[in-house]
Coordinates of C-alpha atoms in Angstrom, one line a residue:
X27 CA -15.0 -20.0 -14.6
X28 CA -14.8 -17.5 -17.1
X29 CA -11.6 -16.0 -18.4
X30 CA -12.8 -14.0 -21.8
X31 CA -12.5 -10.5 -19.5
X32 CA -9.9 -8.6 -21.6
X33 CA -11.4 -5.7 -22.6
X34 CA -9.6 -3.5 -25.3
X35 CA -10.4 -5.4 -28.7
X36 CA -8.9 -2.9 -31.6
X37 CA -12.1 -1.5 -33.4
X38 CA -13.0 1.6 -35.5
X39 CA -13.2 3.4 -32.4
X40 CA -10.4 2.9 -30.9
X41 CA -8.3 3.5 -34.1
X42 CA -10.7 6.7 -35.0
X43 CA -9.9 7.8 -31.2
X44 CA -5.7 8.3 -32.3
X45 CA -6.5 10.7 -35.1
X46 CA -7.1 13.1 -31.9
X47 CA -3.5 12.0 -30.9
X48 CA -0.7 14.4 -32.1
X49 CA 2.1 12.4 -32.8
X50 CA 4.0 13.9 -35.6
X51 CA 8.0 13.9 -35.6
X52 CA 10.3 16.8 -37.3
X53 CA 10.6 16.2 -40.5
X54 CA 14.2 15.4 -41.4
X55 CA 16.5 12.8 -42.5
X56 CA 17.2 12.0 -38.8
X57 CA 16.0 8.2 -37.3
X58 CA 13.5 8.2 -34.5
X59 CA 12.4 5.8 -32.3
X60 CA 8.0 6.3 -31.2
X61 CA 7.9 4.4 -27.8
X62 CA 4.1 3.8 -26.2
X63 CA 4.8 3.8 -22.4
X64 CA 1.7 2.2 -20.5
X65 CA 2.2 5.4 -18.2
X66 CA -1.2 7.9 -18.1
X67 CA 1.6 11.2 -18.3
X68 CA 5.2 11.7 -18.8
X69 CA 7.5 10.4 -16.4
X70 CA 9.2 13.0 -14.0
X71 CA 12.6 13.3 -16.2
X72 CA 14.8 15.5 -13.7
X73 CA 16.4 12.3 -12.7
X74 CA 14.3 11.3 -9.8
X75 CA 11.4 9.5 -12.2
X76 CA 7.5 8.4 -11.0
X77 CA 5.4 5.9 -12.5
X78 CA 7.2 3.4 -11.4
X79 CA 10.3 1.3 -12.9
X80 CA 8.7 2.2 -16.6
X81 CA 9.3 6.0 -15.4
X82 CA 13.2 4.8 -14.6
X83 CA 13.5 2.5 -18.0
X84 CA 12.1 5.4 -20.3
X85 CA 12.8 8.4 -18.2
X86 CA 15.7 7.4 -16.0
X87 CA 18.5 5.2 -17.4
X88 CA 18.3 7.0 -20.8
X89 CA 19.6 10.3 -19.8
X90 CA 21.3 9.1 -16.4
X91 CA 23.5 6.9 -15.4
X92 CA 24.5 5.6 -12.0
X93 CA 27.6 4.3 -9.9
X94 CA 27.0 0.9 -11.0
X95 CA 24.4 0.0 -14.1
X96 CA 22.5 -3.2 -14.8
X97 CA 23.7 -5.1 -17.5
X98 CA 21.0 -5.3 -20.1
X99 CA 23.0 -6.5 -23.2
X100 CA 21.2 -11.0 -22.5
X101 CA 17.8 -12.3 -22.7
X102 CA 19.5 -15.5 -21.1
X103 CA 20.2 -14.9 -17.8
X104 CA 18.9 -12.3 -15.3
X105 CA 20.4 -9.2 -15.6
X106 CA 23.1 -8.2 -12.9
X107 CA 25.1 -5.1 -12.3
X108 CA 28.2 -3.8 -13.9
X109 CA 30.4 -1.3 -13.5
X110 CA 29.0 2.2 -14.3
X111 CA 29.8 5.7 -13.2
X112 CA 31.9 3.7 -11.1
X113 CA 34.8 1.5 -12.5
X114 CA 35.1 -0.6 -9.4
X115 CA 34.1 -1.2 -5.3
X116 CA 35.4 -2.9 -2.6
X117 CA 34.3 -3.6 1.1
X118 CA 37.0 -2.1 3.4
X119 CA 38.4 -5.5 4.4
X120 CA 39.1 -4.2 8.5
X121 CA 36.0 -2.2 8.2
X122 CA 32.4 -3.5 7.2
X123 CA 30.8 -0.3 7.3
X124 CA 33.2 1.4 4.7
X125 CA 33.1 1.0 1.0
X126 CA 35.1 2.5 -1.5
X127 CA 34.0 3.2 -5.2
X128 CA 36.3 4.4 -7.7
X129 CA 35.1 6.6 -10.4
X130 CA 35.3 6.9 -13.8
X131 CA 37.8 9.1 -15.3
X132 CA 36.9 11.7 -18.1
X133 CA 33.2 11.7 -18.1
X134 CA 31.1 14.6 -18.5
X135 CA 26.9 15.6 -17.7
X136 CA 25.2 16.7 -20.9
X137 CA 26.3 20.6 -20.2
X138 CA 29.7 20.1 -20.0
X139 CA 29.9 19.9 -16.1
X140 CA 32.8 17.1 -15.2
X141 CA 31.7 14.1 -13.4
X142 CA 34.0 13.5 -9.9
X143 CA 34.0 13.2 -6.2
X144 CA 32.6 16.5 -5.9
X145 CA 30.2 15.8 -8.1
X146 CA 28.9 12.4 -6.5
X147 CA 28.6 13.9 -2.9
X148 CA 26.6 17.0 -4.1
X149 CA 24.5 14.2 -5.4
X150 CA 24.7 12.1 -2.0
X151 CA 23.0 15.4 -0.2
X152 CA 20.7 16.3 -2.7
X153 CA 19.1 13.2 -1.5
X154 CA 20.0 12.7 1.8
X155 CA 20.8 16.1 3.7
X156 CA 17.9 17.9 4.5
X157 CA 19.5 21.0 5.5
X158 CA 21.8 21.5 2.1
X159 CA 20.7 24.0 -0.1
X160 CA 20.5 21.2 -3.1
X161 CA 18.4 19.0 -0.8
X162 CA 14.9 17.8 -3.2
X163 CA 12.0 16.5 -0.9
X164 CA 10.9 14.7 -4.0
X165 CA 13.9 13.4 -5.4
X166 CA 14.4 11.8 -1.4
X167 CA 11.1 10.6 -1.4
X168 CA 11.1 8.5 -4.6
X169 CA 15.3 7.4 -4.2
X170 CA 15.5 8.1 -0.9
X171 CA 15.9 4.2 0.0
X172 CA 18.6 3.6 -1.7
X173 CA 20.4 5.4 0.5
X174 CA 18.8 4.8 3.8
X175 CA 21.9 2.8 5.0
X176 CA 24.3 5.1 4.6
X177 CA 25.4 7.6 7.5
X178 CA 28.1 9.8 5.5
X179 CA 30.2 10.1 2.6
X180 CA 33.5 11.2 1.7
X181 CA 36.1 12.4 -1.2
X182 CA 39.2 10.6 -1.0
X183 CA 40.1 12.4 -4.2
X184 CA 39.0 13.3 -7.1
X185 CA 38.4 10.4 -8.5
X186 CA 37.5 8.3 -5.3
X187 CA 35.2 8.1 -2.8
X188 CA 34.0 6.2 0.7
X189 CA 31.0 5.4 1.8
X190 CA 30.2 4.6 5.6
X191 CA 26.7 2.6 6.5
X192 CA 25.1 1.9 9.7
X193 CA 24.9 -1.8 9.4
X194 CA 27.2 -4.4 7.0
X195 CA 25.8 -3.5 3.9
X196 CA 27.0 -6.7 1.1
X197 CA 24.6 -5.6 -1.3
X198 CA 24.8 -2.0 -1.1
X199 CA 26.2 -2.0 -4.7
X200 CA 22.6 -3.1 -6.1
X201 CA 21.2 -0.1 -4.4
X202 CA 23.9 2.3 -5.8
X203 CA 22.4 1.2 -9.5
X204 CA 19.4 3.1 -8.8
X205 CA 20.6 6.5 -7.6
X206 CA 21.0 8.6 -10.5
X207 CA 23.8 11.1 -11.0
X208 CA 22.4 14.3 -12.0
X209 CA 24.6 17.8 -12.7
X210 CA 25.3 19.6 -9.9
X211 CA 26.7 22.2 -12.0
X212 CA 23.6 22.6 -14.1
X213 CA 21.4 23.0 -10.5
X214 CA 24.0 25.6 -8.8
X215 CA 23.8 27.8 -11.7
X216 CA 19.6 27.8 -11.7
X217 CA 20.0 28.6 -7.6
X218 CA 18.5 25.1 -6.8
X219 CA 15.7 25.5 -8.9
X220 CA 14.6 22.1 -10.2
X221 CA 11.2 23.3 -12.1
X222 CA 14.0 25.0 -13.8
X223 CA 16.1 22.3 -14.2
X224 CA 13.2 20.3 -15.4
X225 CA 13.6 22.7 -18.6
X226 CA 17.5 22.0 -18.7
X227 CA 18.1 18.6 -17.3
X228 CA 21.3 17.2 -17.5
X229 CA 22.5 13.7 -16.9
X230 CA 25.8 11.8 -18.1
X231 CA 23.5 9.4 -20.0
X232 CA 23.5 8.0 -23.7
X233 CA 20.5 10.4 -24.5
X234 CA 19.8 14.0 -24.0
X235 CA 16.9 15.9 -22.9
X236 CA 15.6 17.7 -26.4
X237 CA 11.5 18.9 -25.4
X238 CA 8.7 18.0 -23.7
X239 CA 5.3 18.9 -24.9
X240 CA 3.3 18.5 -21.0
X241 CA 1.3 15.5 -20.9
X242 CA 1.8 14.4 -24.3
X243 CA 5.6 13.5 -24.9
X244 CA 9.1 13.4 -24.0
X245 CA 11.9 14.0 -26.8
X246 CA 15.5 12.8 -26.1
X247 CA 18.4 13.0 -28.8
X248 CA 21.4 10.8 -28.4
X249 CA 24.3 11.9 -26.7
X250 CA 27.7 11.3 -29.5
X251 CA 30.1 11.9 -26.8
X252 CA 28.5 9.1 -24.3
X253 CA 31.5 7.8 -22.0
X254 CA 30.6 4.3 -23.3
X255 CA 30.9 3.8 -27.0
X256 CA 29.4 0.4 -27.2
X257 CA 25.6 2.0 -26.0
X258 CA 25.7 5.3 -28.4
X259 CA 22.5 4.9 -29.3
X260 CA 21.9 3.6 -33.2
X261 CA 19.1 5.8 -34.3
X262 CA 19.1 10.0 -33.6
X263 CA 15.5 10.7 -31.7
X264 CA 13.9 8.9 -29.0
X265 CA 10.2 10.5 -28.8
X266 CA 8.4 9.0 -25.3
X267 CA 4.4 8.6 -25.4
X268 CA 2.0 8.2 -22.8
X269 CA -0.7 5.9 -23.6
X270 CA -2.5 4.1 -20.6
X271 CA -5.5 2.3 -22.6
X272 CA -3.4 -1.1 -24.1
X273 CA -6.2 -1.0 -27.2
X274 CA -4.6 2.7 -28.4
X275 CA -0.9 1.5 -27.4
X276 CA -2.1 -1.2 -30.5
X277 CA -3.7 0.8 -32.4
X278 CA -1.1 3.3 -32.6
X279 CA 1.6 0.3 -34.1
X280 CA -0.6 -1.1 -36.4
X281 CA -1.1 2.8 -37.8
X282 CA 2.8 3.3 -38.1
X283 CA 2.2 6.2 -35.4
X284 CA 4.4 4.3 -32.8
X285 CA 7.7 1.5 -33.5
X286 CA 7.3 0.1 -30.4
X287 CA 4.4 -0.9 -27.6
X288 CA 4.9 -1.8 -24.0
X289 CA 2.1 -4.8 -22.4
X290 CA 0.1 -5.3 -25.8
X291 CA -3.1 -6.4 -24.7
X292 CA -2.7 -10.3 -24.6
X293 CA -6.0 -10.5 -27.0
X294 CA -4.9 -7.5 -29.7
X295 CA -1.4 -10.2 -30.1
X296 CA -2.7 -12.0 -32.8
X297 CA -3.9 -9.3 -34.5
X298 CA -0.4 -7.7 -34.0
X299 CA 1.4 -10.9 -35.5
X300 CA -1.1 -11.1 -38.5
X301 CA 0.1 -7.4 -39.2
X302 CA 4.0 -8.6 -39.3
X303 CA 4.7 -6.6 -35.5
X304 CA 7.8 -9.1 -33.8
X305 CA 6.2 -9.9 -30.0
X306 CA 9.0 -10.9 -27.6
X307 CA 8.1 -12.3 -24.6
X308 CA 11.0 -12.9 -22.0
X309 CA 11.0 -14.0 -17.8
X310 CA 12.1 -11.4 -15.3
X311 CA 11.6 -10.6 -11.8
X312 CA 8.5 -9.6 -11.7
X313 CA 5.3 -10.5 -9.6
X314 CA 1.5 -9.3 -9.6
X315 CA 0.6 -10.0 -6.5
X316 CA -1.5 -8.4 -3.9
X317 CA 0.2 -6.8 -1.1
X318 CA -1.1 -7.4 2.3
X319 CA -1.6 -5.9 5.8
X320 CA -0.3 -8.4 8.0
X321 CA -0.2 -6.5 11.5
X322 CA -3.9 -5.9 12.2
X323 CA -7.2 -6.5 10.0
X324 CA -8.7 -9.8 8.5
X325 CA -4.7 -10.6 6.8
X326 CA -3.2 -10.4 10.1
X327 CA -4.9 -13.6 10.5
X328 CA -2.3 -16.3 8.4
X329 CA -5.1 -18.5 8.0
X330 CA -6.5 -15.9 6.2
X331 CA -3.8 -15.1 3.8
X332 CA -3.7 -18.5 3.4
X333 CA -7.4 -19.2 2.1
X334 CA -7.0 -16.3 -0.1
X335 CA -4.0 -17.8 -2.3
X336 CA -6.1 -21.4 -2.2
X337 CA -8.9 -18.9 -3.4
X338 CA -6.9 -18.4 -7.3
X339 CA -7.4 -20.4 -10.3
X340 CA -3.9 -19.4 -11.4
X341 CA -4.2 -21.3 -14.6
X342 CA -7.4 -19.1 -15.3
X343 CA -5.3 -16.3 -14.9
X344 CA -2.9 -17.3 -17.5
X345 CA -5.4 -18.4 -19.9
X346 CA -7.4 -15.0 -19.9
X347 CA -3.3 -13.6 -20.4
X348 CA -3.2 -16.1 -23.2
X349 CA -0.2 -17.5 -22.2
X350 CA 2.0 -14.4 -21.6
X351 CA 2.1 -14.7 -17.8
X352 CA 2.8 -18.2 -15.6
X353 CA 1.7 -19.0 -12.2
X354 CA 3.0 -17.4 -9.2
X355 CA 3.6 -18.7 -5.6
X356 CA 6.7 -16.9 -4.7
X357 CA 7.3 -12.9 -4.8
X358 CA 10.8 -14.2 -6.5
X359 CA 10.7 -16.2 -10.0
X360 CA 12.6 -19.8 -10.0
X361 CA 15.5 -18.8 -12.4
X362 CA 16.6 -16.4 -9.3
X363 CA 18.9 -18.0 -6.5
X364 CA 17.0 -17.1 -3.6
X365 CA 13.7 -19.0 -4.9
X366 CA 13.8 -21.8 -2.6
X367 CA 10.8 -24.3 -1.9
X368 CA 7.8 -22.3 -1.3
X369 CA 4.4 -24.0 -0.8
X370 CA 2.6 -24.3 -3.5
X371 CA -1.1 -23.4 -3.2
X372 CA -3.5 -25.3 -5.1
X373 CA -6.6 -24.1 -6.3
X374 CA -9.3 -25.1 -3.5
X375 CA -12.3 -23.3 -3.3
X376 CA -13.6 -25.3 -0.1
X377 CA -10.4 -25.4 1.6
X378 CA -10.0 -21.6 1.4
X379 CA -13.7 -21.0 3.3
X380 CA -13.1 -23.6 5.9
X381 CA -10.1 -21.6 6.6
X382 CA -12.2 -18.1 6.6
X383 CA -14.6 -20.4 9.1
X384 CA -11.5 -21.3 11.1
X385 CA -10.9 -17.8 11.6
X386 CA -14.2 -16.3 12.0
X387 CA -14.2 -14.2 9.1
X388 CA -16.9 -15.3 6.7
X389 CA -17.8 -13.5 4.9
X390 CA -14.5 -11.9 4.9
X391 CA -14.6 -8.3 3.6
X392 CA -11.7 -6.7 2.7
X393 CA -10.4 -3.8 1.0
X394 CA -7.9 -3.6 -2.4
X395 CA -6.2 -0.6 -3.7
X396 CA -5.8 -1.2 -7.8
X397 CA -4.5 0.8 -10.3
X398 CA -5.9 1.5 -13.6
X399 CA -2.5 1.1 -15.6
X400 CA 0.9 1.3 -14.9
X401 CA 4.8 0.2 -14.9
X402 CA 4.2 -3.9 -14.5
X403 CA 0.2 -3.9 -13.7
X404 CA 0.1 -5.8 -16.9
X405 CA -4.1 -5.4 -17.2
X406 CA -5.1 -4.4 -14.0
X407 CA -9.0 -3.8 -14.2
X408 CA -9.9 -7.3 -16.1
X409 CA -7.5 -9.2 -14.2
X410 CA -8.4 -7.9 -10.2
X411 CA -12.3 -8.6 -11.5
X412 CA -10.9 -12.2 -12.1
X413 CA -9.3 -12.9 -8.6
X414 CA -12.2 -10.6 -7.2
X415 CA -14.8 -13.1 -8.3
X416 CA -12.5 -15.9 -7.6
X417 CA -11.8 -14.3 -4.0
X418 CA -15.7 -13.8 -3.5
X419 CA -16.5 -17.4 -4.2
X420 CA -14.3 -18.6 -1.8
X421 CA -15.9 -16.5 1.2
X422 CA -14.3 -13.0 1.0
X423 CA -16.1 -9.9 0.2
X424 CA -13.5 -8.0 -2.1
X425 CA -14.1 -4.3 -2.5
X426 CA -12.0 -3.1 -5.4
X427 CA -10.7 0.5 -5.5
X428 CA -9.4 1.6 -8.5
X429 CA -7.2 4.9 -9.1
X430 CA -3.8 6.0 -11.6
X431 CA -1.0 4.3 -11.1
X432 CA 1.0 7.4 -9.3
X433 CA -2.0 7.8 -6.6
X434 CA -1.2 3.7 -5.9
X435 CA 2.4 4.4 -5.8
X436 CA 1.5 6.7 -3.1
X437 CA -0.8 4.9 -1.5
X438 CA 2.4 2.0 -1.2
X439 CA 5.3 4.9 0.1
X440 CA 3.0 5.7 2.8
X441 CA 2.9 1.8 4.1
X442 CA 0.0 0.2 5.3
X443 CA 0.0 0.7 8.8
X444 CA -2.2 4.2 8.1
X445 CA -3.8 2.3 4.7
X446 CA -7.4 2.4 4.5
X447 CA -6.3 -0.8 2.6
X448 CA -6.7 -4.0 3.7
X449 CA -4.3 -5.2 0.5
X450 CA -3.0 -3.3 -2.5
X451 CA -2.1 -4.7 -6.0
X452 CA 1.4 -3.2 -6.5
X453 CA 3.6 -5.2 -8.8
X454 CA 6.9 -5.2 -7.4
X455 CA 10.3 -6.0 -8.7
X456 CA 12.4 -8.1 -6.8
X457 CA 15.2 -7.7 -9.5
X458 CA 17.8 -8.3 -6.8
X459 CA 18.2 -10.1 -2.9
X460 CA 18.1 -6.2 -2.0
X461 CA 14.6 -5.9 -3.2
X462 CA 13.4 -8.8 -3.3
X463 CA 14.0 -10.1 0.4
X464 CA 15.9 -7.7 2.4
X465 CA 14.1 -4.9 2.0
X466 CA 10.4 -6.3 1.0
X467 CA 10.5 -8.3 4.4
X468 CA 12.6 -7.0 7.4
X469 CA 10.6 -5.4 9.9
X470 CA 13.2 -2.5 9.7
X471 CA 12.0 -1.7 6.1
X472 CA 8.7 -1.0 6.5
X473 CA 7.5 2.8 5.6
X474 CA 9.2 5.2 5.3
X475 CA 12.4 2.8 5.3
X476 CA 11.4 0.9 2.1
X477 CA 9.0 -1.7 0.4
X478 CA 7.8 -3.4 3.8
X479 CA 4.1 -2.4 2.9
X480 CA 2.1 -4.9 4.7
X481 CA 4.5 -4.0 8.2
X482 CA 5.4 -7.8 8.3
X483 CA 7.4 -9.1 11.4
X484 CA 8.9 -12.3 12.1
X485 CA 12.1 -12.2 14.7
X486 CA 13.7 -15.1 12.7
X487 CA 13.5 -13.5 9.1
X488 CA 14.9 -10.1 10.8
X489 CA 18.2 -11.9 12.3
X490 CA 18.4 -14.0 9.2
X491 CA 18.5 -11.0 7.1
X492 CA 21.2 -9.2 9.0
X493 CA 23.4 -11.8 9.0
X494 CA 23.0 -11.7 4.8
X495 CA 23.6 -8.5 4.7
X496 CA 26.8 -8.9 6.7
X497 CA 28.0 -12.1 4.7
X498 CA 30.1 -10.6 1.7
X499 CA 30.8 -14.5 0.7
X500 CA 28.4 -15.0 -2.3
X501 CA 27.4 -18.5 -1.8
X502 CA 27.0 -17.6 2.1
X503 CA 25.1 -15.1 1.8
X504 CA 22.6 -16.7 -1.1
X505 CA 22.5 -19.8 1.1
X506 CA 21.5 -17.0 4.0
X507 CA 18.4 -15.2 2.0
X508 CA 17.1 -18.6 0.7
X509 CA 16.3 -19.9 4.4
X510 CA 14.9 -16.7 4.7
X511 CA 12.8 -16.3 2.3
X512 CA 11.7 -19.8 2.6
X513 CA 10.2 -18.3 6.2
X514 CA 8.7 -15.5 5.0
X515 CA 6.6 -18.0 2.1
X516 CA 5.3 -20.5 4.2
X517 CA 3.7 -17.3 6.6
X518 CA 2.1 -15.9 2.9
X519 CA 2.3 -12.5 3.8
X520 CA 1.4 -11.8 0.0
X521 CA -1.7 -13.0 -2.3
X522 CA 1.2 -14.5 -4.9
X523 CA -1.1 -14.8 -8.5
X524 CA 1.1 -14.6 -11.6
X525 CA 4.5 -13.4 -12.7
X526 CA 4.2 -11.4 -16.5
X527 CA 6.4 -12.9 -19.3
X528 CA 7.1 -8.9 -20.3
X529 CA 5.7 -9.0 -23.8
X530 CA 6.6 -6.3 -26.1
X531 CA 5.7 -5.4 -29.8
X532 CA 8.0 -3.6 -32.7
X533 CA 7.7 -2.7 -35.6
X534 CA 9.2 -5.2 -38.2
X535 CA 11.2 -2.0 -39.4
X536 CA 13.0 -1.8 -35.9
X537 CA 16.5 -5.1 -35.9
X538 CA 18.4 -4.7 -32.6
X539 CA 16.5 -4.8 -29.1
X540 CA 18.0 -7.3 -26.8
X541 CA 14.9 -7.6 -24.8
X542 CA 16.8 -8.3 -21.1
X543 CA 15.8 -10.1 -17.8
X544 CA 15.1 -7.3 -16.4
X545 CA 12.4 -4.4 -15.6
X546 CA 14.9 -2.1 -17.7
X547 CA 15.6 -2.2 -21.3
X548 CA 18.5 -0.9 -23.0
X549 CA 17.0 1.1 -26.0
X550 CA 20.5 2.1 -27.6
X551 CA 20.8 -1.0 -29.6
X552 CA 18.0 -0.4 -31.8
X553 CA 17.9 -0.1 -35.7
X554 CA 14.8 2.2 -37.0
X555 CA 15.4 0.9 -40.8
X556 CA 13.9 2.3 -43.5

C-alpha cells in the first residue's frame, strides 16, 4: 500500500506564491502575534463564528467570553470547564429542570456596556426567541444547540439568573461554555443591525476587535481592562490569517511572515525543525472519521459499516501522517472517561467483502462529502484518497466529493436524512459527554436538534442517555454514558480512522503557549520576543 500521498512539499513556488500575500503589520514598537488559520476566509467574528471550532478558537474565545470557559492553562489532562462570565451554578436541588448561575460582578463588553442579568437574557433571545427584535437566524443556526434544552430564562437580580429546561439537564453547564456573550448595548444602539455590528463588535473578551481587511485578515488588540488579570494577553496585536493550502501556512513561517502555523503538513515538519520552528504535538478529543447514514442506504446495513472499518489500514494512515495522528476505533480518545471497550477493527481486506457479499452490496457504491481544508480535517484530500483506495479494494465503490470546509459544515447542519451523501468526513469534537455521546447519538438530536448526522436510533442508547442526563452524581452518570457508548460502538454507526495529535509550529521567537487538551487554545500567554 502506498502512503507517500502528502502533497504540499515547500518549493520555489510555493514560497514565490506568498510574495502575492499582503501581510505587513503597522509599524510600531507594539508586539504582534501572525497566526496562519487553516480556514479558506476569515471566521465570522460578531460572536456567532463559522469554520468550525478553529472559527471559535481564533474568532470566538478571543474577543468573547461565556458563562462558563474551558480551562486551557494544562497540556496534561483534558481540558474541563471553569468558572467564567459566571462565578458559580447549581442544580435546584427540589427542581431538576432549574439552574441557577451567578454572575460575575463588575465586568464590562469592550464599549463600556455592563455585563448582568439583563444583559445575559438579551443574549438568551438573540438566539432563542424568534419573534424579539434582537433575534439573529444565523447566530441560532450556528449556537442554536446549545440552547435547545432550555424552555425559558429569568433575572432573579441583577446579578443572578435561572434557567428552566425541558428534560434533567446535568451537563447543561458544558453547553453554556459555548454560547458567547455579546453586547446588547452595542446591538440596540445600531437598531439590530449586525452587518453593522460586524464593524463594531463588542465582546467582554481578553482581545478587542481592531480591523478586518475582507478575506485577508482579522486584527484584534488586547483588552488592558480584561475582568481576569491572569489571561491579559502578553503581547499588544493579534493579526488572524487565512491560509487553506498547509504548503503556504509553512512557507509563510519559515519567511518570518507568520509566528505561528496551525496542521503543518506532516512532510514540511522536518524541514520546519531543521529551520529552529518548536512543533508541539498534544492528544485531544478529536476524531477524523467518516460520518454515516445509518437509516436507509448501503450504511443502514451494520454489516456494511462494519466491512468498511475492517476496510482501513490505520497504521497506513499514521505512517503517511508521519506519526502525528494514532489509530482510531472510538469517536471518543482513551484518556476520556466515557471510552469504554470498543471493538477493535483489524485490518482485513477479505473479511470486509465477504461482509459486502453478506449484504448484497458488492460492489458497494457510496457517496462521501469531503472538504478541502478546514478546523480538524487535518489533510483532507491525500488522506480520503487513502481510505478511498483502501475502501475500493475491499468491495466499495467510493465517490469522493470535495467542496470548502463551510459548504461541508452545511452539508452536516442539515443532517443526512435529505443528504445526497451516503457518509461525510466531518471531524468532530467530542470534547465533553455533551458532545461526544449525548448529543452525537440520541435519536432526539438528530438535525436540526444537533450533531446526530447519520439519524442513528437505538431504543437502549436513547433511555440510557436520559437517564445520564438526569444523573447529577459524577461517577453515576460516567458509569451511565460508558454503557452507552459502548452500545452505540459495537453498532459502528461511524467509519472510526484516526484521532490527530494537534501539531502546531512557532516561531522560536514566540516562549509561552500552553498548547491544551483541547480544540481551543488560549493565545494570551504568549511571548513574541525580540
Amino acid at each position: 500500500m502506498k502512503v507517500s500521498r502528502l502533497r504540499g512539499m515547500l518549493s520555489v513556488a510555493a514560497l514565490a506564491a506568498l510574495t502575492g500575500l499582503s501581510m505587513a503589520v503597522p509599524a510600531s514598537a507594539e508586539t504582534v502575534l501572525r497566526v496562519a488559520m487553516t480556514a479558506a476566509d476569515i471566521p465570522d467574528w460578531t460572536g456567532a463564528p463559522d469554520q468550525g471550532y478553529e472559527g471559535y478558537r481564533f474568532a470566538g474565545y478571543t474577543m468573547y467570553d461565556a458563562l462558563a470557559l474551558w480551562d486551557l492553562s494544562s497540556s496534561d489532562k483534558a481540558a474541563d470547564i471553569v468558572p467564567g462570565l459566571a462565578t458559580s451554578w447549581e442544580i435546584d436541588p427540589a427542581d431538576p429542570l432549574t439552574w441557577t448561575f451567578h454572575l460575575r460582578e463588575g465586568v464590562t463588553y469592550h464599549d463600556g456596556c455592563p455585563w448582568n442579568a439583563d444583559s445575559a437574557l438579551w443574549n438568551f433571545d438573540r438566539v432563542k426567541t424568534s419573534g424579539s427584535p434582537q433575534f439573529n437566524a444565523r447566530h441560532a443556526g450556528m449556537q442554536g444547540w446549545a440552547v435547545a434544552s432550555l424552555t425559558s430564562w429569568e433575572k432573579v437580580d441583577d446579578l443572578t439568573i435561572k434557567l428552566h429546561t425541558n428534560v434533567p439537564s446535568s451537563m447543561l453547564p458544558y453547553s453554556m461554555a459555548m454560547l458567547y456573550m455579546i453586547s446588547n448595548c452595542e446591538v440596540e444602539k445600531l437598531g439590530n443591525d449586525y452587518t453593522k455590528f460586524a464593524e463594531h463588535p463588542a465582546g467582554t473578551g481578553p482581545y478587542m476587535f481592531d480591523k478586518l481587511v475582507p478575506h485577508e485578515r482579522l486584527e484584534l488588540v488586547k483588552n488592558p481592562n480584561y475582568w481576569n488579570k491572569d489571561r491579559i494577553p502578553k503581547h499588544d496585536r493579534l493579526v488572524l490569517l487565512p491560509m487553506p493550502e498547509a504548503s503556504t501556512r509553512a512557507a509563510a513561517l519559515l519567511s518570518g511572515q507568520v509566528d505561528f502555523v496551525e496542521a503543518p503538513s506532516p512532510d514540511t515538519i522536518p524541514a520546519l525543525k531543521q529551520a529552529g520552528m518548536n512543533i508541539i504535538t498534544v492528544p485531544y478529543p478529536h476524531n477524523w472519521d467518516y460520518l454515516l447514514k445509518v437509516d436507509k442506504g448501503p450504511f443502514s446495513d451494520v454489516r456494511v459499516r462494519k466491512a468498511a472499518n475492517m476496510a482501513i489500514n490505520r497504521q497506513d494512515l499514521v505512517d503517511m501522517l508521519q506519526g502525528v495522528a494514532t489509530p482510531a476505533y472510538n469517536t471518543l480518545i482513551e484518556s476520556q472517561p466515557w471510552y469504554g471497550t470498543p471493538p477493535v477493527y483489524a485490518y482485513d481486506t477479505e473479511g470486509a467483502k465477504k461482509l459486502l457479499e453478506e449484504a448484497g452490496c458488492m460492489p458497494c457504491k457510496v457517496k462521501i462529502g469531503i472538504s478541502t481544508s478546514g478546523s480538524g480535517q487535518m489533510q483532507p484530500l491525500p488522506m480520503n484518497e487513502l481510505v478511498k483506495e483502501q475502501m475500493d479494494e475491499a468491495g466499495f465503490d467510493v465517490e469522493l466529493v470535495p467542496m470548502d470546509w463551510n459548504a461541508l459544515i452545511s452539508v452536516f447542519f442539515a443532517g443526512g436524512a435529505a443528504s445526497e451523501f451516503d457518509g461525510i468526513n466531518f471531524s468532530m469534537a467530542p470534547i465533553d459527554a455533551s458532545q461526544g455521546v449525548v448529543n452525537k447519538w440520541m435519536s432526539n438530536m438528530s438535525t436540526p436538534n444537533c450533531c446526530n448526522w447519520g439519524s442513528y436510533k437505538n431504543p437502549e442508547v436513547d433511555k440510557l442517555g436520559l437517564e445520564a442526563m438526569a444523573e447529577f452524581d459524577t461517577a453515576k452518570r460516567d458509569a451511565l454514558l460508558t454503557e452507552m457508548n459502548n452500545l452505540v460502538m459495537a453498532d459502528a454507526p461511524e467509519l472510526f480512522i484516526v484521532h490527530d495529535l494537534n501539531p502546531r509550529a512557532l516561531s522560536p521567537k514566540l516562549s509561552g503557549f500552553v498548547q491544551a487538551q483541547s480544540w481551543f487554545q488560549d493565545l494570551t500567554p504568549i511571548v513574541v520576543n525580540p
